[in-house]
Protein backbone atom coordinates (compact mmCIF):
# COMPACT_ATOMS: atom_id res chain seq x y z
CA UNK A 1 76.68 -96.71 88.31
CA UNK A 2 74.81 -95.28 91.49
CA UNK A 3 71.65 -93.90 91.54
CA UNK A 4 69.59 -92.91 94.32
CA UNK A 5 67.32 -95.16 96.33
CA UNK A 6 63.92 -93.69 94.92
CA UNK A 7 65.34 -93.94 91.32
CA UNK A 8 66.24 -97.55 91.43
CA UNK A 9 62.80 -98.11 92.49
CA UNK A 10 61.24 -96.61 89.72
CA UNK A 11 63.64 -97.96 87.40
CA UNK A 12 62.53 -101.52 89.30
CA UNK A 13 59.03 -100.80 88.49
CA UNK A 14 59.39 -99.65 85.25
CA UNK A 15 61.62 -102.82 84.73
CA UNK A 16 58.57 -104.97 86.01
CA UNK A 17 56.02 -103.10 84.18
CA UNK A 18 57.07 -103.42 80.87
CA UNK A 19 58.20 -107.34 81.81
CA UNK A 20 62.09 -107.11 82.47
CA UNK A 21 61.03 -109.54 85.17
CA UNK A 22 64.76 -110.24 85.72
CA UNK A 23 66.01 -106.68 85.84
CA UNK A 24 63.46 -105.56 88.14
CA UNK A 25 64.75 -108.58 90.42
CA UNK A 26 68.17 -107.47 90.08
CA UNK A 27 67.43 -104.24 91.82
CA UNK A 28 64.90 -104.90 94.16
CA UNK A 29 67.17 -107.37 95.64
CA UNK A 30 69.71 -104.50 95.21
CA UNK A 31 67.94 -101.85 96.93
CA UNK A 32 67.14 -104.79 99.84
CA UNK A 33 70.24 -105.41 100.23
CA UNK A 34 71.64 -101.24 101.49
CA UNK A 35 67.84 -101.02 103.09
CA UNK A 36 66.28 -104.06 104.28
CA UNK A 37 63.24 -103.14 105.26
CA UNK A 38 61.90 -101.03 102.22
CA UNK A 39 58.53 -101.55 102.16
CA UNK A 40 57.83 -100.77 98.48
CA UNK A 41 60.72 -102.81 97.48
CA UNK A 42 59.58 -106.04 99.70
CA UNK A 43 55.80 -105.82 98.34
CA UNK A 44 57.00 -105.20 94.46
CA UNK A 45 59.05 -108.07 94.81
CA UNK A 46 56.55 -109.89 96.61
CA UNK A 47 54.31 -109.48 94.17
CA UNK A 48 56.84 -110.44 91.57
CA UNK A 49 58.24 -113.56 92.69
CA UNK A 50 54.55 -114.65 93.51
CA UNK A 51 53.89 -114.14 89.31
CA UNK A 52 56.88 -116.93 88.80
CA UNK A 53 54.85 -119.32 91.17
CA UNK A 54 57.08 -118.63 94.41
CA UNK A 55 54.89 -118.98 96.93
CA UNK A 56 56.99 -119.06 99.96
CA UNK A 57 59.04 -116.43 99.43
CA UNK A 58 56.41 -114.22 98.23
CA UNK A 59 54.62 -114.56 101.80
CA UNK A 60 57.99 -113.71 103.37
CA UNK A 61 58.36 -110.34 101.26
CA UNK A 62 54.67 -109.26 101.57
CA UNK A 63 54.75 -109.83 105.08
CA UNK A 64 57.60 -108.23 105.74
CA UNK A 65 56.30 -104.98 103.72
CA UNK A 66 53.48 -104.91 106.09
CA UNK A 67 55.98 -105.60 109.38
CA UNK A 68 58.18 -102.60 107.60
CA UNK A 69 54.67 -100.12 106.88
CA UNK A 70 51.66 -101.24 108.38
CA UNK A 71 49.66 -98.30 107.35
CA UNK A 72 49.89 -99.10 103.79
CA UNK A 73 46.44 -101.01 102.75
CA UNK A 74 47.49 -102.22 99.40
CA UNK A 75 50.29 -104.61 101.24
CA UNK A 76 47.99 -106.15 103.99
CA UNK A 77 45.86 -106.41 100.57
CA UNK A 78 48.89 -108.58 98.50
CA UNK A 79 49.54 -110.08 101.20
CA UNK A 80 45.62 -111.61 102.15
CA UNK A 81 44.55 -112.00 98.71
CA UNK A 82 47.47 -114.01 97.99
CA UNK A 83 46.71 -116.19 101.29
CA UNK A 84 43.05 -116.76 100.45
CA UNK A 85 44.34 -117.61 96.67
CA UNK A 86 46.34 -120.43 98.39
CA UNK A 87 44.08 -121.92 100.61
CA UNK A 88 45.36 -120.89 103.65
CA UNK A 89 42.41 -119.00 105.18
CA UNK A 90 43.39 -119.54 108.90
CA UNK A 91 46.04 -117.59 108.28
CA UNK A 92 44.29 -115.64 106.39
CA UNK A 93 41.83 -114.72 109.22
CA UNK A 94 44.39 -114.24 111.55
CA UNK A 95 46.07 -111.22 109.46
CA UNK A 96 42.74 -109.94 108.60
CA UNK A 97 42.15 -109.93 112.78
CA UNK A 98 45.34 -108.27 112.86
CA UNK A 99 44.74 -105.38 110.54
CA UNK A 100 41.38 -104.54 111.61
CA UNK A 101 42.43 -104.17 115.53
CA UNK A 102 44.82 -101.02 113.60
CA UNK A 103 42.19 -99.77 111.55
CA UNK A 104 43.53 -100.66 108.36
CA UNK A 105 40.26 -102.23 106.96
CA UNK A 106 37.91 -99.09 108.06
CA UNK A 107 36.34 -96.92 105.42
CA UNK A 108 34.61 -93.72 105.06
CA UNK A 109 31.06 -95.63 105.02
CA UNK A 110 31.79 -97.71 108.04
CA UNK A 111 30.52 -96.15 111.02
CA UNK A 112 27.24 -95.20 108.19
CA UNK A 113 26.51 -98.65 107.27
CA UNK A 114 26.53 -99.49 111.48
CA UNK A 115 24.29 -97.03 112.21
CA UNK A 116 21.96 -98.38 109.25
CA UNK A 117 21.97 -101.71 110.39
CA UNK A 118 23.97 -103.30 107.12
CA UNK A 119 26.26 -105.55 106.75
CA UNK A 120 27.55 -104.45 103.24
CA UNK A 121 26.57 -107.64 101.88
CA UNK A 122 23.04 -106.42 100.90
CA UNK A 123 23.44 -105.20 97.10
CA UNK A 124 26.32 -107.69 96.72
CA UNK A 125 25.01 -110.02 93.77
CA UNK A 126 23.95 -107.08 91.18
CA UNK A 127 27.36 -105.40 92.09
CA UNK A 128 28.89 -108.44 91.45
CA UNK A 129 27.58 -109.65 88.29
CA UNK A 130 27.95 -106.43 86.93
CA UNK A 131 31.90 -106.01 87.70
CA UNK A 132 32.37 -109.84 85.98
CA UNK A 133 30.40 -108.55 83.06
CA UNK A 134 32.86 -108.33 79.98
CA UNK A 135 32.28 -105.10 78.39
CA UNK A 136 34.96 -103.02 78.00
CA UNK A 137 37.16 -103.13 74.67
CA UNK A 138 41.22 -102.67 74.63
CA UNK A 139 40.59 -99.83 73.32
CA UNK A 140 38.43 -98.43 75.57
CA UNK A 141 40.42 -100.09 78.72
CA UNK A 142 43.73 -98.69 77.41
CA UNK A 143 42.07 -94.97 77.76
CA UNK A 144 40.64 -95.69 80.97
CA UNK A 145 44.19 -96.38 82.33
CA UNK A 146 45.26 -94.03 80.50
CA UNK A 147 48.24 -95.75 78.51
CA UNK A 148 48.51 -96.34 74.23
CA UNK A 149 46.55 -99.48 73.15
CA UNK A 150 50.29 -101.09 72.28
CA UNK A 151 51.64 -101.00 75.97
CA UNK A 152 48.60 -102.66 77.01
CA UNK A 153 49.10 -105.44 74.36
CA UNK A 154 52.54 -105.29 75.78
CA UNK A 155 51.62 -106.01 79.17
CA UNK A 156 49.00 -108.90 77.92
CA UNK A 157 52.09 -110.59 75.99
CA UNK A 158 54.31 -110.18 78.57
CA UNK A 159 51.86 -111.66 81.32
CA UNK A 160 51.85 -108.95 83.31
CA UNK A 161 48.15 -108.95 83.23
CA UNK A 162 45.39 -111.83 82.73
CA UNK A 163 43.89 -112.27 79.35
CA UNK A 164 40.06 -111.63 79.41
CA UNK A 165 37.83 -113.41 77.22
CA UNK A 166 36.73 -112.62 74.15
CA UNK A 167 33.32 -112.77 72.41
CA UNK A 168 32.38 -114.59 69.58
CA UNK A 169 34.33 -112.32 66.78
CA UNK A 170 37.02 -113.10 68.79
CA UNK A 171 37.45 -109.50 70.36
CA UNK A 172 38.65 -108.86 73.58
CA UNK A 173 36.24 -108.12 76.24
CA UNK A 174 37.72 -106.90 79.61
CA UNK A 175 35.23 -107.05 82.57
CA UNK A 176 35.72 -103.86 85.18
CA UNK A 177 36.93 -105.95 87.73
CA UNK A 178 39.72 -106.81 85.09
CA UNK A 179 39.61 -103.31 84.28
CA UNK A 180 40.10 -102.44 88.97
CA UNK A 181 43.19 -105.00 88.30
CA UNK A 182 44.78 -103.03 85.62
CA UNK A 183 44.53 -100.00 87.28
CA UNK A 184 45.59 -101.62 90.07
CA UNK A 185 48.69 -102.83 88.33
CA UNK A 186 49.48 -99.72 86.68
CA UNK A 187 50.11 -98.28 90.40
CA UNK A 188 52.78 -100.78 91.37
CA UNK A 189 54.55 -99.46 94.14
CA UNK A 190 53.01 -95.77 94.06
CA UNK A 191 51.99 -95.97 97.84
CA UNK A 192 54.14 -93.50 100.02
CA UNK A 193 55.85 -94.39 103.14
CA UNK A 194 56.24 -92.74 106.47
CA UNK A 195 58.00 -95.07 108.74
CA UNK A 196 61.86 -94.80 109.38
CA UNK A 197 64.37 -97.72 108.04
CA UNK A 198 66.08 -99.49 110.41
CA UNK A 199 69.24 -97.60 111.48
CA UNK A 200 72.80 -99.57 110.85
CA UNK A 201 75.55 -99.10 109.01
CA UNK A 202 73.92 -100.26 105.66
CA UNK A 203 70.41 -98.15 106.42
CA UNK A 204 72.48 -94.27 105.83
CA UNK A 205 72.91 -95.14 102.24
CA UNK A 206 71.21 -92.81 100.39
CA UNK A 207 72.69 -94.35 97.24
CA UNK A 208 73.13 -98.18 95.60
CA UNK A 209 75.25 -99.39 92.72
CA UNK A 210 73.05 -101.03 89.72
């Protein structure tokens, strides 16, 4: 069966969503192999190779999304978080150098919090304790994301997402930094991109068999 590029991906990510871990493979690898620098489809399969504890070739796909889009923030993200989750802050460092000198890591409040004087740092703790704060029910999370209280069980089941702690009725209690992680999860390969794919004979396929 063909499809076209963009619905393989979101058959991919649908696939990984809902834990078809090894049908989401299938086509990533599928889609990589007609266009081998898609950045969506290196990141999403960063990201999923990392959740079966591959390491290695997760830092090869995430780093190749960002080599393949730069201007995307959520793969120089992946790819740093999952350094600094490893240990490996040299490296670490060095791609954090690299996306600042583009201007990956500026934000709206930047140049404001320079002419201020802060560093950012300054209401850190309260911020912080109040994100790792459990709180939030499933019910509550699931309405937030905006998905039915079973696909969310579904995704906790699956492993898709972490398991937050529950209090002492043995409730679930999400924090809203677990809540920023859903969220985050829930827009799995969303980002756009604007750079061309490599040209060759493989790249004009506008089509790929599944």
């Amino acid at each position: 069966m063909k499809v076209a590029v963009s619905e393989a991906l979101n058959i991919a990510i649908d696939a990984q969503k809902n834990g078809r871990i090894s049908d989401a493979e299938r086509i990533y690898l599928d889609i990589l192999l007609n266009f081998p620098s898609h950045p969506d489809a290196l990141h999403n399969l960063g990201i999923l190779v990392l959740s079966k504890g591959d390491e290695q070739k997760a830092r090869n796909y995430l780093s190749r999304s960002i080599a393949a889009n730069p201007k995307v923030k959520q793969f120089w993200l992946s790819y740093l978080n999952l350094l600094i989750d490893s240990g490996n802050l040299g490296k670490a460092k060095e791609v954090f150098s690299q996306a600042e000198y583009i201007g990956i890591t500026n934000d709206p409040f930047v140049n404001i919090r320079r002419a201020l004087g802060l560093s950012g740092n300054e209401m850190q703790p309260t911020y912080v304790t109040a994100l790792d704060s459990g709180s939030l029910s499933t019910k509550e999370v699931a309405a937030k994301v905006k998905v039915h209280r079973d696909t969310l069980l579904r995704w906790l089941r699956n492993g898709s997402i972490p398991e937050p702690k529950r209090d002492h009725r043995g409730w679930r209690k999400f924090s809203y930094a677990e809540l920023a992680a859903i969220i985050k999860f829930t827009q799995i390969g969303s980002s756009k991109t604007d750079v061309a794919i490599d040209s060759g004979p493989k790249q004009t396929a506008k089509w790929i068999s599944l």
